[in-house]
Amino acid sequence: MRTDFALVLTAALLLDTFWRNNGELASKGPCRPGFSQGFYSVLIPRDVLQGQGIPKDTTVSSQKVRFDDCMGNEAVVFQSSDPIFSVRSDGSVFAREGAASLEEPVQFKLTASGLHKQVWETVVQVALTDPPSPQQNENEVTREEGKVAESRKKEAFPEPPSVIMFSGSGLNSSKGLRRQKRDWVIPPINVAENSRGPFPQMLVSIRSDQDQDISIRYSITGVGADQPPNEVFSIDPVLGKMFVTKPLDREHRSSYHLRAHAVDMNGNQVENPIDLYIFVIDMNDNRPEFKNQVYNGSVDEGSKPGTYVMHLSAFDADDNTTANGMVRYRILSQTPHSPIPNMFTINSETGDIVTVAPGLDREKVSQYTIIVQATDMEGNLNFGLSNTATAIITVTDINDNPPMLTSRTFSGEVPENRVDVVVANLTVIDADQPHSPNWNAIYRIISGDPSGHFTIRTDPVTNDGMVTVVKPVDFEMNRAFMLTVVVSNQAHLASGIQSSLQSTAGVTISVQDINEPPYFPTNPKHIRFEEGVPAGTSLTTFSASDPDRLQMQQTIRYSKLNDPADWLSINRTNGQIVTTAVLDRESIYVKNNIYEATFLATDNGSPVASGTGTLQIYLIDINDNPPVLIPRESQICERVNKNVNGVNITAADADTDPNAGPFVFELPNFPTSIRRNWTISRISGDYARLGLRYQIYLEPGMYEIPIIVSDSGNPPLSNRSVIKVKVCPCDHNGDCTTLGAVAAAGLGTGAIISILICIIILLSMVLLFVVWIKRREKERQTKQLLIDPEDDVRDNILKYDEEGGGEEDQDYDLSQLQQPDSLEHIISKPPGVRRVDERPIIPESQYPIRPVVPHPGDIGDFIHEGLRAADNDPTAPPYDSLLVFDYEGSGSTAGSVSSLNSSSTGDQDYDYLNDWGPRFKKLADMYGGGDDD
């Protein structure tokens, strides 16, 4: 038999009605964006459909979903989770697709989004309902009114648990009567957050109408049951009672969607799952929280009432669609209370702070501190929770105080011809913010200085005006200046503020007369003279003027300051310049035909002042330098070559045009061999070619050829120059060969051969010496030793110092070196007293015995043990610097060592050393005269 859901839920309907009415009441308050209800039930009368399906795009009911984004709902978009039903922008529910008869209720989630970044959600259920009779309508209205009246008296807590029953539908009787199916709207279950229990707390009881016939097991699934957070809700599998197991927190999760299941003992589904929506009712358990504890704002001084200052906002985690989350603001205090205690107000809903009274003056109060309180429950101080924050309001400066000069007149004085000198200091007062554009002063000279001798600079620290000279003043031109100065701020004055009369002042500046140096009216002075002017010639008068012509009558004296070539002199009184030497344009001191000298003019004032002047003499060239032949040396082939048949020659002249080129090149008439062997042909005005005459052969060698060179001056100057020409044999390219170059240097063939032989002999001697050195070195290295180096007798022959004639020849006390016959005098000594040169009479230390074949790791230990035993052995020598030797007896039976004499007379035969083996072979060679080999 097919079964579906039916619901008997009296308490839940009451709560839904209360929630709906509560939402309507809340909507009358300040606008809060969101849905008016958390659950909507849309009922369609059964007689409207008349057994037919719902057409496409048909509004199913006059009931609407209410939503307000507080911005006119112009950009609101609804999205439905159901493929058939959705909601239009006006809130009406319609069918997007054609639907069959609505046999079962349909629930879907509806989301709304708009200009706000937040997304709101609600649940909509669409179901059929039977048309009520008039009596039922009247009873229903009366019942609903009673429910609303009672719900207003209670808090939004659930009533005692309701019962959800599974009932059969569509049963046919034996008489052919058909039982009509009734569908129930299942509103969500509301649970208050932060409930104190006791837990588990029963919410609802679920039953199936088949539990009388078979055993049924109930279960729930979804978030909060078998999905995280698990076990928030539980159900008795036998009785079907659903419980909440712990307090809920709406700020953590505001709703739960569960599904109830009914199965038999074999796990077969008995009923279709039923959807249960559990909404957590908000409690006022969160205070409003400010994002910051201190907020900073600013407002211009002189602002009008209603000027926006700053914004404060507090966030309440409670539901903002209820009074629990509706925050209101108010100002608790203002510090200071000047000019009145309430200079500011705050919008209770938005948190915007504005001015309410005029009189903000930064110069009197520059900062206000305001304590702002935020309270939820729409600002109800009796039931709401509150929090506070501090708002610091800075009164910003405006240019409402014009700068004022401290005096109407200022004065100063300046020496003439001085610049960058501060001559007067202007002081100003400004009450605005220091070092701001409203305080920074700008000074202007509006009259009294047409030539721009002065400027006024602002001191960045004190804001004073410094009158500074930027252009020299002349006492003889202006003895005083009367300036008119005006001061203003860097920023314009605020609207309605007029400039003060004290913003303008007069400045009197007196000019001091000082001794000014003489000056040359024409500086530098240019004159022109021909070079070669003789000494004593008067060139010009270079005089200076004294600018101090009003109060001082002074005498000027002249002197020479710089005369590089020492060609000039100047008269001390009148400045006449006379030459002291001949002027030469070709001198190294003349640059670009100009000779420059500097002179000094000095007055007799106090203090003495002097000025300099420069005289530039342009020297006109005359033909006073003969040309010089270039080059002075060259080479030429001994036989005339068609390609290379001469030497190109030119000339250099220190003069300039027209006293220089073109030049004339000539061979002298004497000696006659010059013109007979050589010829000069003209190439251009400045160049000619010197060459041998045709079919003339000269021996290789160096030839000196005189050539006469003349310039183009008037009259022309000539110079006889000699060019050295090297005549040599040439190759086919016209270049001198090496042999030919040597021959041309003046050496004969025999001399050349002799030089070459000497070079060969010298090289041979050097080679032989090197070969001899190498051979000797090789012999030294290859010579074999005759005996082993360790047995070399030379290594065993040691030389000691001479110690005298022996024991008998020296008066020494040898008793100290002899062991005494008795040890009693040593043994009888008291303990601890003994000679340091005596061997201690104690058992000798036992040194460690090294094993026959020690392990390599024991070698180090053996050495350290021996070293330790030697360090601790008092019998081990040395005891002191004197050592004890073995006793040798009371007298020496041997004779004196001095009695040994070496005989150097006669020859001794040492040939027997050759029979002693290879170890004595070297000794036999040394004394027996054996071969070195």
Coordinates of C-alpha atoms in Angstrom, one line a residue, residues 303-306 309 330-346 353-360 368-371 393:
S303 CA 32.3 74.4 9.8
K304 CA 28.5 75.0 9.7
P305 CA 26.1 72.9 11.7
G306 CA 25.3 69.6 9.9
V309 CA 32.7 64.6 10.6
R330 CA 24.5 57.8 21.1
I331 CA 27.2 60.1 22.5
L332 CA 27.9 59.7 26.1
S333 CA 30.4 62.6 26.7
Q334 CA 32.4 65.3 24.9
T335 CA 35.7 66.7 26.1
P336 CA 36.3 69.6 26.3
H337 CA 32.9 71.3 26.7
S338 CA 34.0 74.4 24.8
P339 CA 32.2 76.3 23.4
I340 CA 29.2 74.2 24.4
P341 CA 29.0 70.6 25.7
N342 CA 27.1 69.3 22.7
M343 CA 29.1 70.4 19.6
F344 CA 28.4 67.1 17.8
T345 CA 25.6 64.5 17.4
I346 CA 25.5 61.0 16.0
I353 CA 28.8 62.0 13.5
V354 CA 28.0 65.6 12.4
T355 CA 28.3 69.0 13.9
V356 CA 25.2 70.6 15.5
A357 CA 26.5 74.0 16.5
P358 CA 28.9 76.6 15.1
G359 CA 31.9 77.9 16.9
L360 CA 34.7 75.4 16.0
Y368 CA 37.7 66.9 20.9
T369 CA 37.3 63.4 22.5
I370 CA 33.9 61.8 22.3
I371 CA 32.7 58.6 24.0
I393 CA 38.0 64.6 16.4

